[in-house]
Tab-separated table of C-alpha atoms in Angstrom:
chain	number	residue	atom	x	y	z
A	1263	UNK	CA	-48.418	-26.911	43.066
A	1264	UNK	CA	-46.425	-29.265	40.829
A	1265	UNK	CA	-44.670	-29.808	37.723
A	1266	UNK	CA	-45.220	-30.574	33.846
A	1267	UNK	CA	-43.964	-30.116	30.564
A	1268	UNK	CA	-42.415	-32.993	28.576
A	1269	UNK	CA	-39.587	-33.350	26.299
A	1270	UNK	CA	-37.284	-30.125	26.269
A	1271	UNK	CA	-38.810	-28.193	28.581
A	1272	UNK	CA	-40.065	-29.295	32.159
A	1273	UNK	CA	-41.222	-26.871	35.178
A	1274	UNK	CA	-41.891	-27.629	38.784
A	1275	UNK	CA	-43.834	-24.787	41.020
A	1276	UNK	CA	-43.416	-24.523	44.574
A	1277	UNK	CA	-44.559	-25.212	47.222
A	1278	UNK	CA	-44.812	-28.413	47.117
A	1279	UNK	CA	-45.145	-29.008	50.809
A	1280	UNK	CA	-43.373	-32.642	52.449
A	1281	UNK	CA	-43.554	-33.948	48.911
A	1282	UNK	CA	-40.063	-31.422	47.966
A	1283	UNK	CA	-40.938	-31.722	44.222
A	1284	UNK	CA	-37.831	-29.035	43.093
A	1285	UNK	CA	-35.550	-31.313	45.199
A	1286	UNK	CA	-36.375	-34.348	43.795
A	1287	UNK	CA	-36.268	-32.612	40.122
A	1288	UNK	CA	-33.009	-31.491	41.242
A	1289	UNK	CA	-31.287	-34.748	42.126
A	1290	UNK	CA	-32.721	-35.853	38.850
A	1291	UNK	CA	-31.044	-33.633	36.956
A	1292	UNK	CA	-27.665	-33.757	38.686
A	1293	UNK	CA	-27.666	-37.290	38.925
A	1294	UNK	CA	-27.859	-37.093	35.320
A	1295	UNK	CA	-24.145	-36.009	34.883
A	1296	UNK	CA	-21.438	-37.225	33.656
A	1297	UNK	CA	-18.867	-34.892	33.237
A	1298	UNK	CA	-19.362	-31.163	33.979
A	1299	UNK	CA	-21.859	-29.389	36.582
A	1300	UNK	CA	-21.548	-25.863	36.893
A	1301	UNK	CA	-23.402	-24.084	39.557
A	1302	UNK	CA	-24.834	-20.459	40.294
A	1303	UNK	CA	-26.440	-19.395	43.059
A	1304	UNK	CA	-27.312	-16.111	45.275
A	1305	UNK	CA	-28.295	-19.061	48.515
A	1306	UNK	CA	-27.086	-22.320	49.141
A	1307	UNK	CA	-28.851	-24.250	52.201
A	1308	UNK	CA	-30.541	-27.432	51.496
A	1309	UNK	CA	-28.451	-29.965	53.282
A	1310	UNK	CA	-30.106	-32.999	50.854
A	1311	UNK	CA	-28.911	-30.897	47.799
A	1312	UNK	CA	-25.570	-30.266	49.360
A	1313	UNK	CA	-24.956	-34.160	49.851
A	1314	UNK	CA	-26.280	-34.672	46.339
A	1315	UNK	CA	-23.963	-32.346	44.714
A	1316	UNK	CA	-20.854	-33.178	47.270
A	1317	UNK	CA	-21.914	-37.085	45.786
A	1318	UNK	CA	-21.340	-36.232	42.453
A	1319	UNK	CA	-17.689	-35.173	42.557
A	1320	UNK	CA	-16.134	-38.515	42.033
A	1321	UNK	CA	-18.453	-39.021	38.675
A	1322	UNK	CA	-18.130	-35.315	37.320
A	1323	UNK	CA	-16.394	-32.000	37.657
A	1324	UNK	CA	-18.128	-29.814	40.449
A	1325	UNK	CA	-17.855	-26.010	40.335
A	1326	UNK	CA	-19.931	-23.694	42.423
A	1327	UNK	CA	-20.225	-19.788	42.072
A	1328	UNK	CA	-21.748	-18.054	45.508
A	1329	UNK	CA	-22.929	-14.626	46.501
A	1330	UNK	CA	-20.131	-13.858	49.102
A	1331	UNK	CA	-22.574	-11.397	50.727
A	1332	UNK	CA	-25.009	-14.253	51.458
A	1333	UNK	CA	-22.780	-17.416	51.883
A	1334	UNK	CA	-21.118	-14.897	55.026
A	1335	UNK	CA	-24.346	-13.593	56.384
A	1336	UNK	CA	-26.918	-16.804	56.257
A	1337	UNK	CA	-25.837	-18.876	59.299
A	1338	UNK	CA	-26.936	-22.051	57.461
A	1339	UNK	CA	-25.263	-21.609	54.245
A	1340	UNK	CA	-23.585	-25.322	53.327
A	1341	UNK	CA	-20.247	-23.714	51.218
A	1342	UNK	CA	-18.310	-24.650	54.075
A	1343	UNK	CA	-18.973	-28.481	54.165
A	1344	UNK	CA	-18.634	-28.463	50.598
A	1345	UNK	CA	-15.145	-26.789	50.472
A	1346	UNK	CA	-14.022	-29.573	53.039
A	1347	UNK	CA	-15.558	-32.148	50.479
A	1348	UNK	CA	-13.240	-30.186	48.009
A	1349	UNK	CA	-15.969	-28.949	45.720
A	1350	UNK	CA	-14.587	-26.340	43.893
A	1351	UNK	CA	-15.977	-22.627	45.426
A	1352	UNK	CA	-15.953	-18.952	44.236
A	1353	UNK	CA	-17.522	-16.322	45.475
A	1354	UNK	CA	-18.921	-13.058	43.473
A	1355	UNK	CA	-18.561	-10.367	45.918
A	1356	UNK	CA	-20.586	-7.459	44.459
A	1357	UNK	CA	-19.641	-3.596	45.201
A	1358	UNK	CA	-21.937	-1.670	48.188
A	1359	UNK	CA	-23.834	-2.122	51.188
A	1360	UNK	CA	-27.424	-2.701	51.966
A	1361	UNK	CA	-30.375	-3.387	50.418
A	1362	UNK	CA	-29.677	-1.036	47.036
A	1363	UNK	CA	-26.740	-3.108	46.689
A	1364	UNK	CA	-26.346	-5.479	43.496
A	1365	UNK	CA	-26.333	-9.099	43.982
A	1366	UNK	CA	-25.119	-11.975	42.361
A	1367	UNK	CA	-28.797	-13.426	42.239
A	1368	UNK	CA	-28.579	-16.106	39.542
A	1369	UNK	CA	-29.973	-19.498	39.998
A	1370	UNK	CA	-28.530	-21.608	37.963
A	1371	UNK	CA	-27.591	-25.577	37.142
A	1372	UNK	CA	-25.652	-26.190	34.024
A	1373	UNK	CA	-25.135	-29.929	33.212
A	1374	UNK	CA	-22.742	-31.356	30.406
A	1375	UNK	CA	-23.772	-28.072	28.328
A	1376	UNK	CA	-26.734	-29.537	27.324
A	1377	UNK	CA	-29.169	-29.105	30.473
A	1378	UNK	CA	-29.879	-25.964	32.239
A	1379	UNK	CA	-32.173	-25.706	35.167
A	1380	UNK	CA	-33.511	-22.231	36.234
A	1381	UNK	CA	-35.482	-19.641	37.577
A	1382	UNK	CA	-36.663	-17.735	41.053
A	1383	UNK	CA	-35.812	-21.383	43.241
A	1384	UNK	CA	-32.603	-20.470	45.637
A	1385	UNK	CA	-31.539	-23.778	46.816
A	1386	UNK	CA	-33.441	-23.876	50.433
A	1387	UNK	CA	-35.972	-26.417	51.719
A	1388	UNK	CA	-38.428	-23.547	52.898
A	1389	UNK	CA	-38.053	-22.393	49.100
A	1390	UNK	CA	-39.630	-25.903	48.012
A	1391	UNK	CA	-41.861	-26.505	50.865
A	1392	UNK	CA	-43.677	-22.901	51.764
A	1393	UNK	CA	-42.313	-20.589	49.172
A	1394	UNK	CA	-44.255	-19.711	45.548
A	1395	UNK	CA	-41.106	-20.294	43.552
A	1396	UNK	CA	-40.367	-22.215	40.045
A	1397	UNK	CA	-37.388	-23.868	38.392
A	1398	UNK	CA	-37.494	-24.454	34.146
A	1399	UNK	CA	-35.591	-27.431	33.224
A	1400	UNK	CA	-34.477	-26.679	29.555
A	1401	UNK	CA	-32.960	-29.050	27.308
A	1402	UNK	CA	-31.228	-27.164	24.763
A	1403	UNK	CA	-27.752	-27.149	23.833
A	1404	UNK	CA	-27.848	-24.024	23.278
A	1405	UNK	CA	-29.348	-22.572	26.284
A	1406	UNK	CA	-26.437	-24.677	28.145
A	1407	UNK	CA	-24.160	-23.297	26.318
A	1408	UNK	CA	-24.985	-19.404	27.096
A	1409	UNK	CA	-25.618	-20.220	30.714
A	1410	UNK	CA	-21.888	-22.047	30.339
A	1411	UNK	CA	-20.828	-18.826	29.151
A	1412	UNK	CA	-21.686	-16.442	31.818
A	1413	UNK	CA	-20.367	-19.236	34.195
A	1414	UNK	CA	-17.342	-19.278	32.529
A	1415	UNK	CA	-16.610	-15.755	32.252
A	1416	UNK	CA	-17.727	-14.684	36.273
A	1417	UNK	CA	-15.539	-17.772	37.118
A	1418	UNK	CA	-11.847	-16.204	36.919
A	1419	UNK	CA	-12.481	-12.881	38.409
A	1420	UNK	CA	-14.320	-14.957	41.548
A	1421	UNK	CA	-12.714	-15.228	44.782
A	1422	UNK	CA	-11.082	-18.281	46.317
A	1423	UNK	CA	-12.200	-17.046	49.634
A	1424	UNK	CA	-15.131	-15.637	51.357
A	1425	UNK	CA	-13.665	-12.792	52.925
């Protein structure tokens, strides 16, 4: 697969095999920040991206929402480590059981409200490597600035604690 686009929109398309193309995007596009990254995510397990992210908290405020379903139940989930680096961690813990259950299934990186990355990546290394999955890099104020929003309003009524 691969990526494209040029100016204010980009796209990379898993899988990208060894090469990790959505990582690489990824650490791009946080690397990029300089004061705010806000982060939304239904699965968290990429060690590389965790160190990325847990890098960036000395240059830029660091804020992570997390299924709570997910961060309990996938043994490899990296919220833990990050908590002890003192990212700041909530967790959307949706109503019901099983697979009819809702989810908190967004996938999203906000950067200084003027970057949003998105789309059907969760944050895994099988999701880059074997997976068919896609991020959208958009830069548009204004697209930032919705995906802000919803960060900003799930953020308060998230929990401090996974259980």
């Amino acid at each position: 697969q691969g990526s494209g686009g040029a100016g204010a929109i980009r796209w990379v398309i898993s899988p990208t095999g060894k090469d990790r193309e959505i990582h690489k995007a990824l650490f791009e596009e946080i690397d990029s920040a300089r004061r705010d990254i806000r982060i939304m995510l239904y699965q968290f397990t990429s060690r590389d991206l965790m160190n990325h992210v847990r890098n960036m908290k000395s240059k830029a405020k660091v804020r992570l929402l997390l299924d709570a379903k997910q961060a309990i139940n996938v043994k490899v989930s990296v919220h833990e480590e990050l908590q002890k680096a003192g990212v700041e961690i909530r967790y959307v813990k949706m109503p019901g059981t099983g697979p009819e259950a809702p989810k908190f299934h967004h996938k999203v990186l906000v950067i200084d409200d003027h970057t949003v990355v998105t789309g059907s990546y969760n944050w895994s290394v099988l999701a880059d490597e074997a997976n068919h999955e896609n991020i959208v890099i958009l830069r548009d104020a204004a697209s930032a600035k919705a995906f802000a929003a919803e960060f900003d309003r799930i953020w308060p009524t998230a929990k401090e604690t996974i259980e």
